[in-house]
Coordinates of C-alpha atoms in Angstrom, one line a residue:
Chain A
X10 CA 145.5 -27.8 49.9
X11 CA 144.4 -24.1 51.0
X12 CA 144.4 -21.9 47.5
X13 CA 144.2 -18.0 47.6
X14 CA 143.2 -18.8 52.0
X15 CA 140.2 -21.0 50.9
X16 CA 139.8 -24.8 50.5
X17 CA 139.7 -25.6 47.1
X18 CA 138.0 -29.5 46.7
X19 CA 139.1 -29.2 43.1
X20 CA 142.7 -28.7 43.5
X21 CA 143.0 -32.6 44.2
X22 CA 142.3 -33.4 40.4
X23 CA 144.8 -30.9 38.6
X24 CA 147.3 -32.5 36.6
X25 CA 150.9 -30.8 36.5
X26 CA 153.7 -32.5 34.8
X27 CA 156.6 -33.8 36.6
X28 CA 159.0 -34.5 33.6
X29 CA 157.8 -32.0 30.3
X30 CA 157.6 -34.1 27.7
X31 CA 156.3 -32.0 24.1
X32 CA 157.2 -34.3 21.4
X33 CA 156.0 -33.1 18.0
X34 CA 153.5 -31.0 19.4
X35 CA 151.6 -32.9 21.9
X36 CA 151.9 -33.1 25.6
X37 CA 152.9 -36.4 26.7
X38 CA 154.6 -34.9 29.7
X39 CA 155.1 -37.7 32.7
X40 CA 152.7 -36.3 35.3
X41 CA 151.4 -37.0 39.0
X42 CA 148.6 -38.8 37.4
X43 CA 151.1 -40.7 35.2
X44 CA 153.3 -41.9 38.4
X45 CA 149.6 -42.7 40.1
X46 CA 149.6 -45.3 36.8
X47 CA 153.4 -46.3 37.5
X48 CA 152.7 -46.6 41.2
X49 CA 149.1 -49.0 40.3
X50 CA 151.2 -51.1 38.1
X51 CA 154.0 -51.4 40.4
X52 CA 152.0 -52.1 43.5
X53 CA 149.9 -54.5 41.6
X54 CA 152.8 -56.4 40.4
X55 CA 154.5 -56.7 43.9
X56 CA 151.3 -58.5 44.9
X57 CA 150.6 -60.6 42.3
X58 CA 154.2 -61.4 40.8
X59 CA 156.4 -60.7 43.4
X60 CA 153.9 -62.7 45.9
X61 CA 153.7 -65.7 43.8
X62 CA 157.5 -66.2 43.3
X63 CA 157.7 -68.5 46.0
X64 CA 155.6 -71.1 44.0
X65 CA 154.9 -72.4 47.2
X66 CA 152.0 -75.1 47.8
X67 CA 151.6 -73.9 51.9
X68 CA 151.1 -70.2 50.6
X69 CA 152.6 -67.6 52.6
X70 CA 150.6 -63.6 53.8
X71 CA 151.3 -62.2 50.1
X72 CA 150.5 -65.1 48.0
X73 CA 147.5 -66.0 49.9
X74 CA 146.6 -62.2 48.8
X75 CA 147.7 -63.0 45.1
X76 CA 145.7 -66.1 45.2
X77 CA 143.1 -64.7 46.9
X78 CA 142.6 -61.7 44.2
X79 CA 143.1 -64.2 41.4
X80 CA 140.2 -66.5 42.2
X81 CA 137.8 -63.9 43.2
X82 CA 138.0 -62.3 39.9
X83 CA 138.2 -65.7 38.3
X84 CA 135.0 -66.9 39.8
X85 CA 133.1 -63.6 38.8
X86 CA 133.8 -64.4 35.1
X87 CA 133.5 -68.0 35.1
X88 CA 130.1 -66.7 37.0
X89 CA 128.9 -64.1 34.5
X90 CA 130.4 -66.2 31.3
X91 CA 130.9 -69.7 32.1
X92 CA 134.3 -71.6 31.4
X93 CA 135.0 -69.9 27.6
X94 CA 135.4 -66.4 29.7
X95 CA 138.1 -67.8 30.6
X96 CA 139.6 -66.1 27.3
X97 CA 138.9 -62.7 28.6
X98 CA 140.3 -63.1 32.2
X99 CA 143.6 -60.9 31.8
X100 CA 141.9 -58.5 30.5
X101 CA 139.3 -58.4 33.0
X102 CA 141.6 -59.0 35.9
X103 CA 144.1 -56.2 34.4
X104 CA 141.0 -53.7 34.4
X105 CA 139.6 -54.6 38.0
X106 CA 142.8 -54.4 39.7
X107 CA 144.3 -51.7 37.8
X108 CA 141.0 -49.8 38.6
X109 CA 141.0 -50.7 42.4
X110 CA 144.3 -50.1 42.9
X111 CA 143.9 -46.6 41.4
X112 CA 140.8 -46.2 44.2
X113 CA 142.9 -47.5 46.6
X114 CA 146.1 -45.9 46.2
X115 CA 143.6 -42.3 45.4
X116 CA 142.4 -42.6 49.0
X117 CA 146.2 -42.0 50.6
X118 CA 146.2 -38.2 51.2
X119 CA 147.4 -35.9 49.5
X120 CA 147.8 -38.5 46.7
X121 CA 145.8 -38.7 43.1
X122 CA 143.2 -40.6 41.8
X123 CA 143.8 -41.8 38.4
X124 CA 140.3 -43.0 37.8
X125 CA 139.0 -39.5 38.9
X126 CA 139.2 -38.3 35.7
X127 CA 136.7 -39.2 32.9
X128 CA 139.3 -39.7 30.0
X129 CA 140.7 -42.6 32.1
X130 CA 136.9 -44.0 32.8
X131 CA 136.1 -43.7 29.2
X132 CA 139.2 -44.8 27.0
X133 CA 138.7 -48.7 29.9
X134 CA 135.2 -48.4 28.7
X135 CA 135.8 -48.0 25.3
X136 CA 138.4 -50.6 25.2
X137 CA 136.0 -53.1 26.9
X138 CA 133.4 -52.3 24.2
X139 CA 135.5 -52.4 21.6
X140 CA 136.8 -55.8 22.7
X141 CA 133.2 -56.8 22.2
X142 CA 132.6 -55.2 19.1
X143 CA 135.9 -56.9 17.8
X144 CA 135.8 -60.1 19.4
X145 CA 131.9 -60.4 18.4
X146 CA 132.4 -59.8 14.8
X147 CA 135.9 -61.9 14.4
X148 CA 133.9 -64.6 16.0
X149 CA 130.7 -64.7 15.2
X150 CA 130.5 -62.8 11.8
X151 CA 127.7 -60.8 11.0
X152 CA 125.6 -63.4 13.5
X153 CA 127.1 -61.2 16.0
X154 CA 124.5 -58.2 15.3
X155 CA 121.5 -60.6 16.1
X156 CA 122.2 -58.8 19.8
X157 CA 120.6 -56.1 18.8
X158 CA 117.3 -58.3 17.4
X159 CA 115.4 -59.7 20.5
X160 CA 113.7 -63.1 19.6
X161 CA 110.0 -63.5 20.3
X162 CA 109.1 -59.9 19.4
X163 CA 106.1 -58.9 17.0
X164 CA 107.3 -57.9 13.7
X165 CA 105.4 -54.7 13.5
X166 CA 107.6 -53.9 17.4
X167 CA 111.1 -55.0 15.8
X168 CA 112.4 -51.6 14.9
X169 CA 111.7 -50.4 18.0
X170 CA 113.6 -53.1 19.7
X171 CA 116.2 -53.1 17.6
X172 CA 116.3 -48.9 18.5
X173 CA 116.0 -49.6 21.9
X174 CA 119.0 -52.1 21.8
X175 CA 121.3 -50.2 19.8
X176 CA 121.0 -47.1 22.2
X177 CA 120.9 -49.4 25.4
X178 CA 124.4 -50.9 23.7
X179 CA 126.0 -47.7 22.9
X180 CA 124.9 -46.3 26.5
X181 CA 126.6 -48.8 27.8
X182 CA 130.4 -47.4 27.5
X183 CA 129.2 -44.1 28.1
X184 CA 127.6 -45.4 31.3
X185 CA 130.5 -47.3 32.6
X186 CA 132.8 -45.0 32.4
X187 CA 130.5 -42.0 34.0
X188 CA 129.9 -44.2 36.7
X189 CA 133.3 -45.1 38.2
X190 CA 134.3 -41.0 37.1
X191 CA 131.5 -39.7 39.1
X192 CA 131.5 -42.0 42.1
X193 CA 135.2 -41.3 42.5
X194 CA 135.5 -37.4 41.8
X195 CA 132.0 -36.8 43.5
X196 CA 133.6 -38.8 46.9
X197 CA 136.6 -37.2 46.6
X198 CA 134.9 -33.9 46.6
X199 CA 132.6 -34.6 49.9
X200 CA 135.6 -36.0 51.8
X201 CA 137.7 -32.5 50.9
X202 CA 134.3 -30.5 51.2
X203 CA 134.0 -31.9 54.7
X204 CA 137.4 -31.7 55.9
X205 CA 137.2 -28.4 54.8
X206 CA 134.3 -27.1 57.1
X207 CA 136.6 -28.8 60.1
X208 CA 139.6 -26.5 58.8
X209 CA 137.0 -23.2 58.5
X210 CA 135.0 -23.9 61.8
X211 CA 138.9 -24.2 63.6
X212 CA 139.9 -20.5 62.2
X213 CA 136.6 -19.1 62.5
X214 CA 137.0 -19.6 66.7
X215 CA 134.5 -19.1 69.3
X216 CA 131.2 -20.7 69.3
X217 CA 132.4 -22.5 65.5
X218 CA 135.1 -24.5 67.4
X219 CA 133.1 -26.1 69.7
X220 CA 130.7 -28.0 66.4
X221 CA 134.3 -28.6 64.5
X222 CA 134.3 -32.2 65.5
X223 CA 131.2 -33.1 63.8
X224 CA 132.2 -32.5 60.4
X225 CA 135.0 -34.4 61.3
X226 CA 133.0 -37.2 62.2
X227 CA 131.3 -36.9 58.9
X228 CA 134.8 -36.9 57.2
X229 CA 135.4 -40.3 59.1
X230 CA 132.6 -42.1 58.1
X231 CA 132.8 -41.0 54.8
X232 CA 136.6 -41.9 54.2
X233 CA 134.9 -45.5 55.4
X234 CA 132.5 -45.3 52.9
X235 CA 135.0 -44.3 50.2
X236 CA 137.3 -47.0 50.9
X237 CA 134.1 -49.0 50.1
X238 CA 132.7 -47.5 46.8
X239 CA 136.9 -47.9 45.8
X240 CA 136.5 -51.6 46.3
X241 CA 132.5 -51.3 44.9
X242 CA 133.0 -50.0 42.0
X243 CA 136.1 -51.5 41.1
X244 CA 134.3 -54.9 41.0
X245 CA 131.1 -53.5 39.6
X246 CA 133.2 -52.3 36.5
X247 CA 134.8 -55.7 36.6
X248 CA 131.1 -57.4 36.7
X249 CA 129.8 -55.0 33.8
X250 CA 132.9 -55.4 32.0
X251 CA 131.9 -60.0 32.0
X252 CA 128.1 -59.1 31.4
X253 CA 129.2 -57.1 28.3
X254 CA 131.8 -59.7 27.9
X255 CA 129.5 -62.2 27.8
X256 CA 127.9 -60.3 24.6
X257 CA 130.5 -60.8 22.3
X258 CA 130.8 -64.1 23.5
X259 CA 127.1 -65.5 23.4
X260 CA 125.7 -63.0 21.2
X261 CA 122.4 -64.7 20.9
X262 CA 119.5 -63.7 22.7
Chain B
X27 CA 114.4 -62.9 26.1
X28 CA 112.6 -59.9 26.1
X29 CA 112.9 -59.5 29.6
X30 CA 116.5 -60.0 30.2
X31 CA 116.6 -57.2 27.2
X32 CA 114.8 -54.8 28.8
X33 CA 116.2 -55.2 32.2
X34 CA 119.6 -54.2 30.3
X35 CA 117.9 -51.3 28.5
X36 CA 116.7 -49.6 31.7
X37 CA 120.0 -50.6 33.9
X38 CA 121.9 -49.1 31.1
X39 CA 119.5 -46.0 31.5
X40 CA 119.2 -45.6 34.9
X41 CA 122.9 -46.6 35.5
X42 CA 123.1 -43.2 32.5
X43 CA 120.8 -41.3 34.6
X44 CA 122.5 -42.5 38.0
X45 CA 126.2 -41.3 36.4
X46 CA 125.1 -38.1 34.6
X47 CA 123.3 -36.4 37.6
X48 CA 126.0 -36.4 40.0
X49 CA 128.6 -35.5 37.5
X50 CA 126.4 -32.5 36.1
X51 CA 125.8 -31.4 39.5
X52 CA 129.9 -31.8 39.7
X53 CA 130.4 -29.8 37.1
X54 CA 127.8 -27.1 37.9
X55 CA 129.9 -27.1 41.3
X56 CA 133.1 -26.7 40.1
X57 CA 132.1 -24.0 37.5
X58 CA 130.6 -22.5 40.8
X59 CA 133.8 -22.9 42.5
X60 CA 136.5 -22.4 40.0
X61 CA 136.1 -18.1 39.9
X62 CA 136.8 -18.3 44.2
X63 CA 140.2 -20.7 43.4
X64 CA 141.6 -18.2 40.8
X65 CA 143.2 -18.3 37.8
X66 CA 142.1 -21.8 36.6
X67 CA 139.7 -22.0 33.8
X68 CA 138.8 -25.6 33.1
X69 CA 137.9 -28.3 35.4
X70 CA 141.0 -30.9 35.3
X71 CA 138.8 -33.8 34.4
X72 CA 137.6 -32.2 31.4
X73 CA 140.6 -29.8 30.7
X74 CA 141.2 -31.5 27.2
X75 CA 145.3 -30.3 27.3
X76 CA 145.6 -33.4 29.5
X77 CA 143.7 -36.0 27.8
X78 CA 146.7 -37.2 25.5
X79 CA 149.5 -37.4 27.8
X80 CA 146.9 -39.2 30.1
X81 CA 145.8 -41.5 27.2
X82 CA 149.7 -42.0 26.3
X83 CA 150.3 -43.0 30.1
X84 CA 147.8 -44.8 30.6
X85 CA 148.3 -46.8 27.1
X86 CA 151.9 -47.6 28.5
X87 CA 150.4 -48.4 32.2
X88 CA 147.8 -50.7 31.3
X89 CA 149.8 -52.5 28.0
X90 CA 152.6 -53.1 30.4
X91 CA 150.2 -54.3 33.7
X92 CA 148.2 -56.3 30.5
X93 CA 151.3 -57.9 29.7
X94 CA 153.1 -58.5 33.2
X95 CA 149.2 -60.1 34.3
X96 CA 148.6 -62.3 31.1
X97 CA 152.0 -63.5 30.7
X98 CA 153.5 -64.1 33.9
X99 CA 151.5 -63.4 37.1
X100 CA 148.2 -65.5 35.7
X101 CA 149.8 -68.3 35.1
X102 CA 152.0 -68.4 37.6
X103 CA 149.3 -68.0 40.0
X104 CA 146.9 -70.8 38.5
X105 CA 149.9 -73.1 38.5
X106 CA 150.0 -73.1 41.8
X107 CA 146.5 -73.5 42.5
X108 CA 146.1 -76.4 40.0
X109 CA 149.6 -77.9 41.5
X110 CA 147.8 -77.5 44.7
X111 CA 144.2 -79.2 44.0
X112 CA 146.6 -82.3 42.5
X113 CA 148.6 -82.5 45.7
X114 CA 145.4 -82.6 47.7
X115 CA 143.3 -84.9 45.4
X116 CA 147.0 -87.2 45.2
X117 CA 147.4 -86.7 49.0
X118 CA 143.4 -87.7 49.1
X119 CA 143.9 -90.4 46.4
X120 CA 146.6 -91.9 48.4
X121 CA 144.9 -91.7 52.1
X122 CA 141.8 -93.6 50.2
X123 CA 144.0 -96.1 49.4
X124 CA 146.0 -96.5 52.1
X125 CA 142.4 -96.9 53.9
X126 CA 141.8 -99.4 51.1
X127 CA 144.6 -101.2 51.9
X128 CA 144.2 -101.3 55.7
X129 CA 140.8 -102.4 55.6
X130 CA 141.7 -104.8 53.6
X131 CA 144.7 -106.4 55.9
X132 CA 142.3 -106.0 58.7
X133 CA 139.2 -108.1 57.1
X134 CA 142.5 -110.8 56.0
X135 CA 143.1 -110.8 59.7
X136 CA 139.5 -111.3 60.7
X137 CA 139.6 -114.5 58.3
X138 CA 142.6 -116.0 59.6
X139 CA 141.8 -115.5 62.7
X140 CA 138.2 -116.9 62.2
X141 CA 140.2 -120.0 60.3
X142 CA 142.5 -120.7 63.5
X143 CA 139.2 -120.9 66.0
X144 CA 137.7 -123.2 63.4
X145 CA 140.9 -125.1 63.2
X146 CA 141.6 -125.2 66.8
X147 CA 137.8 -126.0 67.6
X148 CA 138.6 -128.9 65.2
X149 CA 141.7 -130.3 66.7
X150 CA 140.1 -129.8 70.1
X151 CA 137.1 -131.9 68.9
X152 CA 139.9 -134.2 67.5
X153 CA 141.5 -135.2 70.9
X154 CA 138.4 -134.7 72.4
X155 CA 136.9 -138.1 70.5
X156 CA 140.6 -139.6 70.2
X157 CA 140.5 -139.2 73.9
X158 CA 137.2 -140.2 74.3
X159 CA 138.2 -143.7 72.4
X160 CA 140.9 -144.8 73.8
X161 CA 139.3 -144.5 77.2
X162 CA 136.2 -146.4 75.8
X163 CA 138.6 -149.2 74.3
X164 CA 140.2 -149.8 78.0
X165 CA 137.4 -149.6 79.6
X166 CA 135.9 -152.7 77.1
X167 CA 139.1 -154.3 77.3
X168 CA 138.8 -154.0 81.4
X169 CA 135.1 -154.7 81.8
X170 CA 135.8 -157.7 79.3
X171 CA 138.6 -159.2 81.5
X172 CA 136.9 -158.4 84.2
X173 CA 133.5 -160.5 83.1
X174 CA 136.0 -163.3 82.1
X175 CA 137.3 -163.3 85.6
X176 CA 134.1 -163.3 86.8
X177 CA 133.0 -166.3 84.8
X178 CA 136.1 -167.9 86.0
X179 CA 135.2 -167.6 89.6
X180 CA 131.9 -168.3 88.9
X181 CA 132.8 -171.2 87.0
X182 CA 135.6 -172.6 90.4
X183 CA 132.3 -171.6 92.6
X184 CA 130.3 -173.7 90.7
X185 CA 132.8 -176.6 90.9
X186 CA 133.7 -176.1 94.5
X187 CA 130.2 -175.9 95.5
X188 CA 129.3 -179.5 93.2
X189 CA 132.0 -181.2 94.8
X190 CA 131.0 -179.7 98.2
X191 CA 127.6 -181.1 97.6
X192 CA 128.7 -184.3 96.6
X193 CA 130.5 -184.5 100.0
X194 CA 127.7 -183.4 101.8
X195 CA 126.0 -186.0 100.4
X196 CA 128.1 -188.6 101.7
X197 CA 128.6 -187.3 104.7
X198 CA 124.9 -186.6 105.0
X199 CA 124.4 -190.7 103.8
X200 CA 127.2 -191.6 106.1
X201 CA 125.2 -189.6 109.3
X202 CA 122.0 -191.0 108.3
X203 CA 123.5 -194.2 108.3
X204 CA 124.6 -193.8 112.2
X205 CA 122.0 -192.2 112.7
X206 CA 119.7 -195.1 111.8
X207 CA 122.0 -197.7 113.1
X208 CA 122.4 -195.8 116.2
X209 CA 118.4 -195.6 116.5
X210 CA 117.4 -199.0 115.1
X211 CA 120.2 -201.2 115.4
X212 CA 120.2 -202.2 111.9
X213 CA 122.6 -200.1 109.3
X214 CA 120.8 -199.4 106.3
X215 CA 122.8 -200.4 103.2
X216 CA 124.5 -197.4 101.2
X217 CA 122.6 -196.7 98.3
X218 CA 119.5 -196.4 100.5
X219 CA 120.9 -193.7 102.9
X220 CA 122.3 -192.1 99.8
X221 CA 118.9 -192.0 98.0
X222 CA 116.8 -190.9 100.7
X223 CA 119.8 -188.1 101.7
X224 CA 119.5 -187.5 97.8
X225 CA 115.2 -187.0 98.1
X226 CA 115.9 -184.6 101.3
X227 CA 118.4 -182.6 99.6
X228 CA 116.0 -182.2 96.5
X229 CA 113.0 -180.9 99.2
X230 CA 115.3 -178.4 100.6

């Protein structure tokens, strides 16, 4: 990824279009980020529909996987929300494992990582708020804003409260989405920062060679590291996404 | 729950804080760095000309993985682990019986078998006492001819020994009357040799 004879660590984020697509005006060209979201949804189904085909009672390696997967992320929402989450388990599982498998598939190099950029971050986090929002209110009515009043507060410290949990609720998309966005580019960045110095210590020669490994080293135990905050923040999206789940659903203090 | 409230409100600041710092620094960073890579202006996460083709994709992406997941992979996928708890609470089910069933047979066979000792100790006991019985009855039936017999001989002895007496007697009476005619000449008449034959016979 050498630009102009540098390293550029930002170079792994640009977006150019594969198939131009302009229709009336806007650019809905099929990029490399776009066939990163083909690629999710594809590898994604292979596990979990191609896996369970067999229907088999003695599981075989990919089912086990698909079955595996399906009750992990089942018992973190019956675990956050009880049985009645149950409602909200596609959507859940859909935005764990779309999200982990754009971490995952991000770490191959020379790949991209859809969730990398904040647009993708924020439009998961605003759907899983607006499912809230939506679900709350069809559900619940106007009930459904007693969230945002705390029981067993002194009336003269209700506004407050009620300030405090309206910001703390609309922080909450804004939050989610910033933190899977920056754990992902700011990762990406050191990894390509630090395989960088490796390439730049190499060319520089001499006395520079000879400490070339240890940024390498770094790079190593970084790309583990990475491979974890992928899996990390993939499920702690998928937690988030139950506890704010679990709003709409119990919205009772 | 004011606590649980205000745990959320400071998780949902600091997890704000926690995601705006790094990404500020980011940003400062890649402003920093964008001059040295050239021409490029914006920072592609927030280069705005993308967000709609990546908002279109992802739409499509995610509707499609939304729909492939909730309609066919989910419950596909629970179907066969609820098919799989039956067969194992069935297969369990049916081993419990089974066990059931075998204890069962085996306590039926303890009884029976209990029942044939008792019968046999019975039947034993039976012939034991018929046995017993019979034996008894002979042995009366023996012991009673054999005390019949007994009086029988006793009854000849007593006979033969009478009669022997009485011919001792006579020949006693007969010697005493030799005896006495031999020694005095004079033969005593009958009746006294018998009697006095009669009185030594009672002294001895």
């Amino acid at each position: 990824m050498a630009a102009g004879g540098g390293i550029d660590p930002i170079h792994q984020f640009e977006i150019h279009p594969i198939v131009a697509l302009r229709p009336f005006g806007l650019n809905l060209s099929f990029t490399n980020a776009s066939l990163l979201m083909v690629l999710v949804v594809a590898v994604i189904s292979i596990i979990m529909i191609y896996g369970s085909s067999q229907r088999s009672v003695v599981p075989g390696r990919l089912q086990s996987l698909a079955e595996m997967i399906y009750e992990f992320v089942a018992s973190t929402v019956t675990g956050v929300m009880g049985k009645q989450g149950m409602v909200f388990f596609p959507l859940v599982f859909s935005l764990f494992m779309f999200v982990l498998a754009g971490n995952m598939l991000g770490m191959i190099p020379g790949s991209f990582t859809v969730t990398s950029h904040i647009i993708v971050t924020a439009a998961f986090a605003f759907l899983v708020i607006g499912t809230v929002l939506v679900y709350g209110i069809v559900k619940h009515g106007s009930h459904f804003f007693g969230l945002f009043v705390p029981s067993g507060v002194p009336g003269w410290l209700l506004p407050f409260m009620v300030l405090i949990e309206a910001v703390s609720f609309v922080s909450r998309p804004i939050s989610l989405s910033l933190r899977l966005f920056g754990n992902m580019l700011a990762g990406h960045i050191a990894l390509k920062v630090f395989g960088g110095f490796v390439v730049a210590l190499l060319a520089a020669g001499g006395a520079a060679t000879i400490i070339a490994p240890l940024p390498l080293l770094l790079a190593v135990a970084l790309t583990a590291l990475e491979f974890l905050v992928a899996f990390l923040q993939a499920y702690v999206f998928a937690i988030l996404t139950c506890v704010y789940l679990n709003d709409a659903l119990h919205p009772g203090h | 729950m004011p606590v649980r409230s205000s745990r959320f409100v400071r998780h949902g600041w600091a997890g704000l804080v926690a995601s705006v710092l790094p990404a500020t620094l980011l940003v400062g960073a890649a402003a920093a760095a964008t001059p040295l890579s050239g021409e490029k202006a914006a920072f592609p996460p927030f280069d705005v000309a993308t967000f709609s083709g990546q908002l279109f994709w992802l739409a499509i992406t995610f509707g499609a993985l939304y729909w492939l997941m909730s309609t066919v992979a989910l419950p596909r996928v629970g179907a066969i682990l609820e098919e799989r708890a039956a067969t194992i609470s069935r297969d369990l089910d049916n081993a419990a019986q089974m066990q059931a069933k075998a204890e069962d047979t085996a306590k039926a066979y303890e009884s029976a078998l209990t029942e044939a000792r008792k019968n046999a100790q019975a039947i034993a006991q039976a012939s034991r006492d018929a046995g017993a019985k019979a034996s008894d009855e002979r042995r009366h039936a023996v012991e009673a001819e054999l005390s019949a017999k007994l009086a029988q001989a006793e009854a000849t002895i007593a006979t033969t020994k009478t009669s022997a007496m009485t011919n001792v007697a006579g020949l006693g009476s007969e010697v005493a009357i030799a005896i006495v005619t031999k020694l005095t000449g004079q033969a005593p008449s009958a009746s006294e040799a018998s009697e006095a034959v009669d009185q030594v016979l009672a002294r001895g």
